[in-house]
CSV table of C-alpha atoms in Angstrom, one decimal:
chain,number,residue,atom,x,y,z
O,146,UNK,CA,25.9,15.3,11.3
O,147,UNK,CA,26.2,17.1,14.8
O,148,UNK,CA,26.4,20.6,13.3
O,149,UNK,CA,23.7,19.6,11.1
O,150,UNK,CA,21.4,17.9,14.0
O,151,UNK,CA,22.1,21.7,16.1
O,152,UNK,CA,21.2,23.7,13.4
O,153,UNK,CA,17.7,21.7,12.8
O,154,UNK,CA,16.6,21.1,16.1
O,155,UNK,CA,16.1,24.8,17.2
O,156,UNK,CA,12.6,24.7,15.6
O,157,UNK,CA,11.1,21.4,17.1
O,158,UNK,CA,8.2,21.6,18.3
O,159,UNK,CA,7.9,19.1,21.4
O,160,UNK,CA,3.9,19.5,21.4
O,161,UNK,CA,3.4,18.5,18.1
O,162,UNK,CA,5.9,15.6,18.5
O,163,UNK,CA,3.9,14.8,21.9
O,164,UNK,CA,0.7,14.6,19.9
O,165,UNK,CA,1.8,12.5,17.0
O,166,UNK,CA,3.7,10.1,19.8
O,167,UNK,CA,0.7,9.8,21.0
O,168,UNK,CA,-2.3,9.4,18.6
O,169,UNK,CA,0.3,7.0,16.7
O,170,UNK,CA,0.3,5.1,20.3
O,171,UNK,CA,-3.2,4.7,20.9
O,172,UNK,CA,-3.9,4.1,17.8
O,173,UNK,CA,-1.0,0.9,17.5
O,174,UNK,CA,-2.5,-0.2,20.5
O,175,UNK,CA,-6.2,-0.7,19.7
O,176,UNK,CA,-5.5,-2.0,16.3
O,177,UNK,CA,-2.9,-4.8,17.5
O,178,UNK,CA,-5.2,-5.3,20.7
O,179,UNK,CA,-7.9,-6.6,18.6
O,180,UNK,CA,-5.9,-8.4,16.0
O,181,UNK,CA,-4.7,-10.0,19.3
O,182,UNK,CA,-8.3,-10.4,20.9
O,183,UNK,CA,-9.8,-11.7,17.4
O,184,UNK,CA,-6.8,-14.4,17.2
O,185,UNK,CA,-7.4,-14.9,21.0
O,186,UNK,CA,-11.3,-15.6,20.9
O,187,UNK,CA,-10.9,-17.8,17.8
O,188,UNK,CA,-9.6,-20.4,20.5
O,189,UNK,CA,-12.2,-20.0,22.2
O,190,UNK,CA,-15.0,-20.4,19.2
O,191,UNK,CA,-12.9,-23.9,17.9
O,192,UNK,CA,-13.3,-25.1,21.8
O,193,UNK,CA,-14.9,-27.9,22.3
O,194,UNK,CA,-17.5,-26.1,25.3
O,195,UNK,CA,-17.8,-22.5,23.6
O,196,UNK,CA,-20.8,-21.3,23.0
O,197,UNK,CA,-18.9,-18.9,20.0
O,198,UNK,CA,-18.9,-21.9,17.3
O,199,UNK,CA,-19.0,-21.1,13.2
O,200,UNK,CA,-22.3,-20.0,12.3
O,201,UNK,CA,-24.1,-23.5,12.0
O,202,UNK,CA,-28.3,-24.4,11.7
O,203,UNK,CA,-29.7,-27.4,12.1
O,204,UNK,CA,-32.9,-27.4,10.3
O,205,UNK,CA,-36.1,-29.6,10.1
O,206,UNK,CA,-39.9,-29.7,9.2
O,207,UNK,CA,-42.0,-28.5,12.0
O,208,UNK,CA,-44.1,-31.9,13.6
O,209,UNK,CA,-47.1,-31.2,14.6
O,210,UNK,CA,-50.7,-32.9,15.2
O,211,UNK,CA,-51.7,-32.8,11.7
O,212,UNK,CA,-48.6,-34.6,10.6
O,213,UNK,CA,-48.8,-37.7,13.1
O,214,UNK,CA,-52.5,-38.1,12.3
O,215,UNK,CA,-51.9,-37.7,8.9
O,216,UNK,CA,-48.7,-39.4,8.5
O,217,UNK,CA,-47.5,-36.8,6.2
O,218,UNK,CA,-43.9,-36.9,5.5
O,219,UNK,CA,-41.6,-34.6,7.8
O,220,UNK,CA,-38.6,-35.1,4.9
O,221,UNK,CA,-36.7,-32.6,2.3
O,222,UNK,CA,-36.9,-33.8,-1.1
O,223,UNK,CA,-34.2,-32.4,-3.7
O,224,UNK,CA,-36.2,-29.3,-5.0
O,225,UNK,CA,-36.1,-28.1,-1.0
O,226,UNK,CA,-32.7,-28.9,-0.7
O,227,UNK,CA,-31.3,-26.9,-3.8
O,228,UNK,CA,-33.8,-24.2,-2.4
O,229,UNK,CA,-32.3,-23.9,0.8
O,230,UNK,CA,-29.5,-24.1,-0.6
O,231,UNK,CA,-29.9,-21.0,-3.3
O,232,UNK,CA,-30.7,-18.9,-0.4
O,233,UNK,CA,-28.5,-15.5,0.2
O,234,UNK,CA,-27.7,-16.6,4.0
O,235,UNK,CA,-26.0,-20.0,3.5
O,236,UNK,CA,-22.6,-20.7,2.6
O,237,UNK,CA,-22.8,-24.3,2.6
O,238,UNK,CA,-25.5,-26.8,3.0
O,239,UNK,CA,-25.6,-30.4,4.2
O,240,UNK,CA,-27.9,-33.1,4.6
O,241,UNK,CA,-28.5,-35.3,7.7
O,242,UNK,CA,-28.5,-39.1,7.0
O,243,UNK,CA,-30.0,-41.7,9.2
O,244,UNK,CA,-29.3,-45.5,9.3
O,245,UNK,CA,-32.0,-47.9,7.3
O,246,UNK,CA,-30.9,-51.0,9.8
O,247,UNK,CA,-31.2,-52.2,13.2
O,248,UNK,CA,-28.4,-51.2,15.3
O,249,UNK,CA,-27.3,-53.2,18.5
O,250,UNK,CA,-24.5,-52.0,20.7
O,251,UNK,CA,-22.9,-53.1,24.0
O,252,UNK,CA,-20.1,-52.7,25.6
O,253,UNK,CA,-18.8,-53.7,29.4
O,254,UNK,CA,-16.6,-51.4,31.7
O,255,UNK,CA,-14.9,-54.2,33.9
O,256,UNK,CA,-15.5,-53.6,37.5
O,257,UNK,CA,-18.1,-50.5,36.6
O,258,UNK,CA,-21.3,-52.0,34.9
O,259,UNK,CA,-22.2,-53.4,31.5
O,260,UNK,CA,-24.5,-51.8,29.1
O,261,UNK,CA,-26.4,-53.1,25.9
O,262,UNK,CA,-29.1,-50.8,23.8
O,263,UNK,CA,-30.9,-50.7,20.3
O,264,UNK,CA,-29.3,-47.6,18.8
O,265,UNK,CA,-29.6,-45.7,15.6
O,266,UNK,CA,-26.5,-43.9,14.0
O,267,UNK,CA,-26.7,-41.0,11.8
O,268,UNK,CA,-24.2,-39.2,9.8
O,269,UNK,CA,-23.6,-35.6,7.7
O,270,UNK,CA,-21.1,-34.7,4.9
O,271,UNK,CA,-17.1,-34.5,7.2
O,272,UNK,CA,-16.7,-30.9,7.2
O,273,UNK,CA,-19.7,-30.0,8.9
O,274,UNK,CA,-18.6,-32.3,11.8
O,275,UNK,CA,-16.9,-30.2,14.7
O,276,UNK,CA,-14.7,-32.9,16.4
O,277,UNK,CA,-11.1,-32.6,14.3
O,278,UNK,CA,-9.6,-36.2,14.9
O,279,UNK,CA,-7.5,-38.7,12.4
O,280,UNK,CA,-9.6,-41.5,13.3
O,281,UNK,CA,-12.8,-40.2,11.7
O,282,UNK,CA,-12.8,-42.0,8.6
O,283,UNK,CA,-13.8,-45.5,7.1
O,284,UNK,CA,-13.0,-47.9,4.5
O,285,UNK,CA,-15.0,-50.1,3.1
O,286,UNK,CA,-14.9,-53.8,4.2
O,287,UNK,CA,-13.1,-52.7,7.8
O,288,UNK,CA,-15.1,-53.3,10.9
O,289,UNK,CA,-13.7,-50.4,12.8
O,290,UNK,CA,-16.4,-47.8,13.2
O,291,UNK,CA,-15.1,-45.0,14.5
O,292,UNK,CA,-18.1,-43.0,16.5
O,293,UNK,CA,-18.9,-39.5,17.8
O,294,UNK,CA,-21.2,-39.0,20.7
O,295,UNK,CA,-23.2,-36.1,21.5
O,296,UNK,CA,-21.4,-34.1,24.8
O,297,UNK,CA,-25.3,-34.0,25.7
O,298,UNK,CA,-25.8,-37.4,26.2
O,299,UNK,CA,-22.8,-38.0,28.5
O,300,UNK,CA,-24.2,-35.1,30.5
O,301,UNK,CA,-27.8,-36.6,30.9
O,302,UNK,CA,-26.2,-39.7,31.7
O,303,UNK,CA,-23.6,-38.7,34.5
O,304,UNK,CA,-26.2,-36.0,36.0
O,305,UNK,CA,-29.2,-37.9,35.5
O,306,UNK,CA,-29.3,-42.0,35.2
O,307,UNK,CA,-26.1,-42.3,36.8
O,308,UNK,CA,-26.8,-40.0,39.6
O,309,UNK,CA,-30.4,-41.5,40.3
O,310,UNK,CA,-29.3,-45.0,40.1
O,311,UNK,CA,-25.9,-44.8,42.2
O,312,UNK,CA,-23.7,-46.0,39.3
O,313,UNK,CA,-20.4,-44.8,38.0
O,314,UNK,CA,-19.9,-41.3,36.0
O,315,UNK,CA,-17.9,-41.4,32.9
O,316,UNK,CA,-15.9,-39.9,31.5
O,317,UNK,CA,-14.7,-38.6,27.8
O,318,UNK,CA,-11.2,-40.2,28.4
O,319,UNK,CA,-13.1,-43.8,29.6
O,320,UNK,CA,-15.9,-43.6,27.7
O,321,UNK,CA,-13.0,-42.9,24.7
O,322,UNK,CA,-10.8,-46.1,26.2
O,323,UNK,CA,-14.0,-48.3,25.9
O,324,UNK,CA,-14.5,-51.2,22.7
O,325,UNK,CA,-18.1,-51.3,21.5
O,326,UNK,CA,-19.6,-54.5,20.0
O,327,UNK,CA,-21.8,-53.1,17.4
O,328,UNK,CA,-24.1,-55.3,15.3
O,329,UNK,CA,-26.1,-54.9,12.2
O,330,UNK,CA,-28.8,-56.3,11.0
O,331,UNK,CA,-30.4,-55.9,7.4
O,332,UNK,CA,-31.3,-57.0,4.2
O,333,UNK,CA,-30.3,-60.6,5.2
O,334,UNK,CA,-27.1,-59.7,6.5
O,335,UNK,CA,-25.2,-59.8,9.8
O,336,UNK,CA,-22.0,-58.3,10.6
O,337,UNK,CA,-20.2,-57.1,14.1
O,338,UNK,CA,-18.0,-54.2,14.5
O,339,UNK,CA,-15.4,-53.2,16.6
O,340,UNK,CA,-17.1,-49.0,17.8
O,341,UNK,CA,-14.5,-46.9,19.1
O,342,UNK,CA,-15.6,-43.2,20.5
O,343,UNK,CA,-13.5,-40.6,18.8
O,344,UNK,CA,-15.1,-37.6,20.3
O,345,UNK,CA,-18.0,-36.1,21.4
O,346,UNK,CA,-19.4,-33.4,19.7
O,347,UNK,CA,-21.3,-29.9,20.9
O,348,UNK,CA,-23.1,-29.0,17.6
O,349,UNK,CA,-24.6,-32.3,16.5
O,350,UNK,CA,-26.8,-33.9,19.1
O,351,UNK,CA,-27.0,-37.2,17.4
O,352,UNK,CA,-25.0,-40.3,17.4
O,353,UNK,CA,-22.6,-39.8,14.4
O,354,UNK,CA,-20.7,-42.3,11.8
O,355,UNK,CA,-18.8,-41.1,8.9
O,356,UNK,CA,-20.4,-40.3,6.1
O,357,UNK,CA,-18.5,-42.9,3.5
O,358,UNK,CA,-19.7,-45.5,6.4
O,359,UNK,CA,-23.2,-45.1,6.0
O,360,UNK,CA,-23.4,-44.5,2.1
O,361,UNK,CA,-21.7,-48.1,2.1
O,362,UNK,CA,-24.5,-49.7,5.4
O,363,UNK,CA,-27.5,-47.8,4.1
O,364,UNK,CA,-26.1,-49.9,0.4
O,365,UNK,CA,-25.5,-53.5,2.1
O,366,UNK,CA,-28.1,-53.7,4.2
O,367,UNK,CA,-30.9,-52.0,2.6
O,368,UNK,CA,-30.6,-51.4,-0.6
O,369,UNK,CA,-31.0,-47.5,0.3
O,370,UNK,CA,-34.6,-48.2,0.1
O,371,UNK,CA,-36.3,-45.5,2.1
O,372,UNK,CA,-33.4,-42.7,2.2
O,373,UNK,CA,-34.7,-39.6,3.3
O,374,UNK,CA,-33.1,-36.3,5.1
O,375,UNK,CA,-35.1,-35.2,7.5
O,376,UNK,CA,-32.7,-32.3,8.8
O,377,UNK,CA,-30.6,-30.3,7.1
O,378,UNK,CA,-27.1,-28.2,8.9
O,379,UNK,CA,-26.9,-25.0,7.3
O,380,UNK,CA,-23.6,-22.3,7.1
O,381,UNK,CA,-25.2,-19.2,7.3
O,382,UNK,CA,-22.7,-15.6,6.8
O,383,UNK,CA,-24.7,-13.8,9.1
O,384,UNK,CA,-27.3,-15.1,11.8
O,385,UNK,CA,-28.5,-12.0,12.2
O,386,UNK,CA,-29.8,-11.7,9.0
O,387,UNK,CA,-34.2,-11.4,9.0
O,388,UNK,CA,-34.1,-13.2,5.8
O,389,UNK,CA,-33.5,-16.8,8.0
O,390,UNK,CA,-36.3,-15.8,10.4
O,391,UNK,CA,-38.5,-14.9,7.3
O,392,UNK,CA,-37.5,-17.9,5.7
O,393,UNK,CA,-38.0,-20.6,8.2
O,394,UNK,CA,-41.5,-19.0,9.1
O,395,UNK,CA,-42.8,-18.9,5.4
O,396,UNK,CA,-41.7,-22.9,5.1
O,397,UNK,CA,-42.9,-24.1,7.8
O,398,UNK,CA,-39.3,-24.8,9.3
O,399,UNK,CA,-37.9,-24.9,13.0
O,400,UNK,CA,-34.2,-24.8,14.4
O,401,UNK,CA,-32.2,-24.7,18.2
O,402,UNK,CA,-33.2,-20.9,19.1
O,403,UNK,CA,-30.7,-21.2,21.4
O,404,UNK,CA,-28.1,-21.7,18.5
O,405,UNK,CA,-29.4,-19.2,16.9
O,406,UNK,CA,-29.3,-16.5,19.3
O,407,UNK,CA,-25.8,-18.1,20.4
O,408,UNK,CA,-24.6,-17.6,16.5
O,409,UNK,CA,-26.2,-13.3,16.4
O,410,UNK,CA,-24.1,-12.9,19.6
O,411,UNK,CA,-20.6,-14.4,17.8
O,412,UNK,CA,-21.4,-12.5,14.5
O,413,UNK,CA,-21.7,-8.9,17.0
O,414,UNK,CA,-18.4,-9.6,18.6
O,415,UNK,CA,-16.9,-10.2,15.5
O,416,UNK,CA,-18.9,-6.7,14.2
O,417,UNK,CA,-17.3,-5.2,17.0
O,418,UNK,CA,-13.7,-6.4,17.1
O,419,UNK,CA,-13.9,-5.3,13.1
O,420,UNK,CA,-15.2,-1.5,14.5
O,421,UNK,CA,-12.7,-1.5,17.2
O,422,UNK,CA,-9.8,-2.3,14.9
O,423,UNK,CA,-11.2,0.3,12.2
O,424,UNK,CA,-11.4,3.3,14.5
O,425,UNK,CA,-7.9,2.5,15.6
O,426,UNK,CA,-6.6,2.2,11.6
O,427,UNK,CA,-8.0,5.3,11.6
O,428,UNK,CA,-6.5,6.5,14.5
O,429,UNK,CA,-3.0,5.5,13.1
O,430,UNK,CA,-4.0,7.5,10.2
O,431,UNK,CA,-4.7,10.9,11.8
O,432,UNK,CA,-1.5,9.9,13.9
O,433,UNK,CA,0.3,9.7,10.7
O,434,UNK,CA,-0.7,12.4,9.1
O,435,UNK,CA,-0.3,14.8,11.9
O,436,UNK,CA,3.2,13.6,12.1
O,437,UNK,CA,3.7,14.2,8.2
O,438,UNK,CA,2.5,17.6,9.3
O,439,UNK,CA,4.5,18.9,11.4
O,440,UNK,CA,7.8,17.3,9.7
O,441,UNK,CA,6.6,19.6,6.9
O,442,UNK,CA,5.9,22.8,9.3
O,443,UNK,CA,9.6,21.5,10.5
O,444,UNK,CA,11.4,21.6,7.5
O,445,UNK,CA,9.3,24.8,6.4
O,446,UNK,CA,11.2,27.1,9.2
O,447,UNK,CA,14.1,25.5,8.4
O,448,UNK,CA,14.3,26.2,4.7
O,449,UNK,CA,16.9,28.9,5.0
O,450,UNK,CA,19.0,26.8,6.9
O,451,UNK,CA,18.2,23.7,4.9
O,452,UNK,CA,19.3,25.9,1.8
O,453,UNK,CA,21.9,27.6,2.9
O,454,UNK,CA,23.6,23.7,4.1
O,455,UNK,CA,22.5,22.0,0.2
O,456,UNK,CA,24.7,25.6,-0.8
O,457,UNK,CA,27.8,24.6,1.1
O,458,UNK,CA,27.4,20.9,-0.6
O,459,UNK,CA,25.6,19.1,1.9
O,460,UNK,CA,23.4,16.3,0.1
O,461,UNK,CA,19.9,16.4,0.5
O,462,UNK,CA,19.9,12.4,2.1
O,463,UNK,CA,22.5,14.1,4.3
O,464,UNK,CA,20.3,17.2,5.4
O,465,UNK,CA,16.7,14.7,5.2
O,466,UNK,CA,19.0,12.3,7.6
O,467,UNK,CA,18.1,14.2,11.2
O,468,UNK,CA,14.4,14.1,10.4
O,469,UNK,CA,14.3,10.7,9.2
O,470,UNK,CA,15.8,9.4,11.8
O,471,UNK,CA,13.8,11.2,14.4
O,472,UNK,CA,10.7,9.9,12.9
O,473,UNK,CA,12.4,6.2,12.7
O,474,UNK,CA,13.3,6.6,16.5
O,475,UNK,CA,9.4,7.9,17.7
O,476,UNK,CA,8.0,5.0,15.2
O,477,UNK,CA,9.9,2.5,17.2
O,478,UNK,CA,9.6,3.6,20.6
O,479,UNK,CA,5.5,3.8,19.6
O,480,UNK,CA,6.4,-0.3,18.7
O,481,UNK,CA,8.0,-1.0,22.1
O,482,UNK,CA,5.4,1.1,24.0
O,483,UNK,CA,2.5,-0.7,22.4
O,484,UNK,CA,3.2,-4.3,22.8
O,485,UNK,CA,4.3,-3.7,26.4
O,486,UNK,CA,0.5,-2.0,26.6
O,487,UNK,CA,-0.8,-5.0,24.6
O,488,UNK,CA,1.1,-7.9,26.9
O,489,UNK,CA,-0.6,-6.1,30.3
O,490,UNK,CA,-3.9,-5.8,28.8
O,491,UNK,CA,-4.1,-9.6,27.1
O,492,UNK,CA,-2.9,-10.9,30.6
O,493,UNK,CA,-6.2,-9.3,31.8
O,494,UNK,CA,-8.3,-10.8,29.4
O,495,UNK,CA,-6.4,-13.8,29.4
O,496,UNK,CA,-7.0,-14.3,33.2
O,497,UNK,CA,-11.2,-13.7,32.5
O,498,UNK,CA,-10.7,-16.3,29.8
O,499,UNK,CA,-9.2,-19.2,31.9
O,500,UNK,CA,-12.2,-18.2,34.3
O,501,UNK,CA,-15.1,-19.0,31.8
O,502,UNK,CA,-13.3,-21.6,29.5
O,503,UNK,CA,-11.2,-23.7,31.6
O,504,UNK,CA,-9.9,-25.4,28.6
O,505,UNK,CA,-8.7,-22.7,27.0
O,506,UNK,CA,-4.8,-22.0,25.2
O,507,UNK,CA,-3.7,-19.4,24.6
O,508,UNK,CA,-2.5,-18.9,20.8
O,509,UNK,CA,0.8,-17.1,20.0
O,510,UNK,CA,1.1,-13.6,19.5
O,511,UNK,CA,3.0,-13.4,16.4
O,512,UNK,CA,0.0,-12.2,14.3
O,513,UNK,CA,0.4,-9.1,16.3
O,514,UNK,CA,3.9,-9.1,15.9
O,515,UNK,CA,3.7,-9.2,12.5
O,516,UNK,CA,0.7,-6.8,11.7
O,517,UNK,CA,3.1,-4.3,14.4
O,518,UNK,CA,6.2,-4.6,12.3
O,519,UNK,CA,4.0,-3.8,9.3
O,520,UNK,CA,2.4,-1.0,10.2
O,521,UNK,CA,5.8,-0.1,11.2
O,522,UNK,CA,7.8,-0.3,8.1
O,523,UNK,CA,4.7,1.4,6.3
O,524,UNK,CA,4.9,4.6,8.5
O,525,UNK,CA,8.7,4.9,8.9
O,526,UNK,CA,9.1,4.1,4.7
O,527,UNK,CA,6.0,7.2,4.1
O,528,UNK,CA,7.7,9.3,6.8
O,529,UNK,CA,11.5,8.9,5.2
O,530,UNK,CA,9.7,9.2,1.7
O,531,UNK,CA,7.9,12.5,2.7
O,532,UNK,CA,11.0,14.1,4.1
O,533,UNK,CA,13.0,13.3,1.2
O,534,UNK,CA,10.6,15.2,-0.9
O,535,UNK,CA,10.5,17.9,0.9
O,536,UNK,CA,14.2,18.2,1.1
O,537,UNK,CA,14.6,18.0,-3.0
O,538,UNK,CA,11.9,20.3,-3.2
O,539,UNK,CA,14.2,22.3,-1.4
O,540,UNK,CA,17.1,21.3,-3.6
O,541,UNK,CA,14.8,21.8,-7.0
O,542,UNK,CA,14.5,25.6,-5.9
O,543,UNK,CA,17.7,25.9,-5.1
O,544,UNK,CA,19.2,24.5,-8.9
O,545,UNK,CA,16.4,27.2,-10.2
C-alpha cells in the first residue's frame, strides 16, 4: 500500500483538495446550522410567551352600529362554517362554543383575599387548545372541571386591580394551587364543582373548559337551546397569503392584527431558514462535485501508473484504495470541523435566546447529528463509488 500511496501522490493537487475542503465545509456548516436553528426556534414557537406560535386566527363578525340597533345576529351558521372552511388558506377549522347557563365562581386564598364573580366559560375542539397538560379532559357525571385561564387576565389583574388596590399578585403556580367553587345554574338544575386551573393560555383570550364538558352543560342545563358560534379559530398554511386579507374584507370579518402580523413574521423565518438551508445543500453540492472532479483529473494523470500497477496484478479495490481513503479522511475531518463551528455559533444564539425568552430549553442536537452523519455516508459512499469506476474503467481498457 506504501509503494502504491508514493506512486499516486506525486500528482495531488493541494489547491483543488483546499477548495473542495472547503466549499464541502461551508457548505456542512450552513445546512446543519439551520437544521439546528429550525429545531432550536421550534422551542421557542411551542413556548408558552413566544410570539412565534402555529399559524392560528381567531375570527368573528364585525359589530358595529347597525348590528346593536338592529339586533342582527353576529353568529356563523353552518353554510359559513363549511365556507370558511373550503378555503385554500386553512388547514383546519374550529368553532368557538360559549356556555348557555349562569356561571358562579369563587374561591378564597387564606391569608390573601377572597374572590366571588358571575363568569361565563367557553370552549373549542382540544387540539386547537395550546396549553399541553393531562388534566384537560372531562367525564361525564365528575365534578372536576379542569380550567384554562387566559395569561391576559392574570396580567391585567396583577398590573392593574391588584396594583391599584394594594392587594396581592398571583401567580400561575398559586393561582394553579387554588380550588374553585363553581356553580351552575339552568334548566331547573343546580350542581357545584370542584375548578382546578390547569394552565393559562396565550392564544385563546377566553376562559376555557373542555370541549366534552360543555357539549354535556350546554345538554343538561339548556337543552342547547340557543347554540351559536360566534368565533371561529382558523389554521391557516401561510399568513401571508392576500387571499385571508381579501377574504375577511369581502365577508365582513375581523381578527387580532397583531396575530396576524405575528403569524407573516413566523411563516418568513421559516422561508428563510428553508433558503438558508437550500443554498447550503447546494453548496455541498458544488463541494461535492468539485471534489469528484478533481479525483477524476487525479486518476487521469495517473493512468499510466494506475495501468502499469493493474499489469503487475494489483486489484483495482487495491489501486482505488489510496483515493478512497483520502476522500473518506477529508469527508470526516469536514464532519469534525463543522460541528465544532456549529457548537460555537449555537452558543451564540443560544445566549441571545435566554435573553429574550427566559424560559427557554434548549432541545438536543441530535437532529444535526444525524442529518451530519447522513450527508456524510452519502458523499463518502458517491466518492468511493466514483473512484471505483474510474479505476475499472481503467481495468476495462486494460483487458481490451
Amino acid at each position: 500500500m506504501n509503494l502504491v500511496w508514493k506512486l499516486l501522490r506525486q500528482h495531488i493537487s493541494v489547491p483543488q483538495f483546499a477548495g473542495f475542503f472547503l466549499a464541502n465545509l461551508v457548505g456542512m456548516v450552513i445546512i446543519l446550522l439551520g437544521i439546528q436553528f429550525y429545531n432550536d426556534t421550534q422551542a421557542i414557537y411551542q413556548s408558552e410567551d413566544s410570539f412565534m406560535k402555529e399559524d392560528y386566527l381567531i375570527v368573528n363578525k364585525k359589530i358595529g352600529a347597525v348590528t346593536t340597533i338592529t339586533g342582527k345576529a353576529n353568529t356563523f351558521s353552518q353554510a359559513e362554517i363549511a365556507e370558511a372552511a373550503d378555503q385554500p388558506f386553512v388547514e383546519r377549522i374550529g368553532t368557538f362554543s360559549s356556555s348557555l347557563f349562569d356561571v358562579h365562581a369563587s374561591f378564597d386564598i387564606q391569608g390573601f383575599a377572597r374572590f366571588s364573580t358571575d363568569m361565563f366559560f367557553e370552549s373549542v375542539p382540544d387540539e386547537f387548545v395550546d396549553v399541553k397538560t393531562e388534566d384537560w379532559h372531562y367525564d361525564e357525571g365528575s365534578t372536576a372541571l379542569p380550567i384554562i385561564l387566559p395569561k391576559d387576565y392574570l396580567d391585567l389583574y396583577n398590573f392593574g386591580y391588584a396594583q391599584s388596590r394594594n392587594m396581592p399578585k398571583l401567580s400561575e403556580g398559586i393561582l394553579g394551587a387554588m380550588k374553585l367553587k363553581v356553580s351552575i345554574n339552568g334548566n331547573g338544575f343546580q350542581d357545584t364543582y370542584d375548578g382546578a386551573i390547569v394552565g393559562f393560555s396565550s392564544r385563546l383570550n377566553t376562559i376555557l373548559v373542555p370541549q366534552a364538558f360543555m357539549d354535556y352543560a350546554n345538554q343538561r342545563y339548556a337543552n342547547n337551546e340557543g347554540a351559536l358560534h360566534t368565533r371561529l379559530i382558523m389554521q391557516v398554511n401561510n399568513p401571508t397569503d392576500e387571499r385571508i386579507t381579501t377574504y375577511l374584507q369581502d365577508n365582513n370579518l375581523e381578527t387580532d392584527q397583531d396575530k396576524l402580523d405575528a403569524s407573516k413574521t413566523t411563516y418568513l423565518l421559516r422561508i428563510i431558514v428553508a433558503v438558508v438551508m437550500s443554498v447550503g445543500l447546494v453548496i455541498c453540492i458544488l463541494a461535492i462535485y468539485i471534489l469528484m472532479l478533481s479525483i477524476y483529473l487525479l486518476v487521469e494523470k495517473n493512468s499510466t501508473k494506475l495501468e502499469n500497477l493493474l499489469l503487475l496484478g494489483y486489484s483495482p479495490a487495491r489501486v482505488s484504495m489510496p483515493y478512497q481513503l483520502l476522500t473518506l479522511g477529508l469527508n470526516l475531518l469536514v464532519f469534525v470541523l463543522a460541528f465544532i463551528l456549529l457548537l460555537i455559533v449555537r452558543h451564540i444564539y443560544l445566549q441571545l435566546f435566554a435573553d429574550f425568552f427566559p424560559d427557554f430549553t434548549s432541545p438536543s442536537i441530535l437532529p444535526a447529528v444525524i442529518a451530519g452523519v447522513v450527508l456524510l455516508v452519502v458523499v463518502s459512499v458517491l466518492n468511493i463509488i466514483a473512484v471505483r469506476r474510474k479505476v475499472m474503467s481503467i481495468w476495462n481498457r486494460k483487458e481490451s
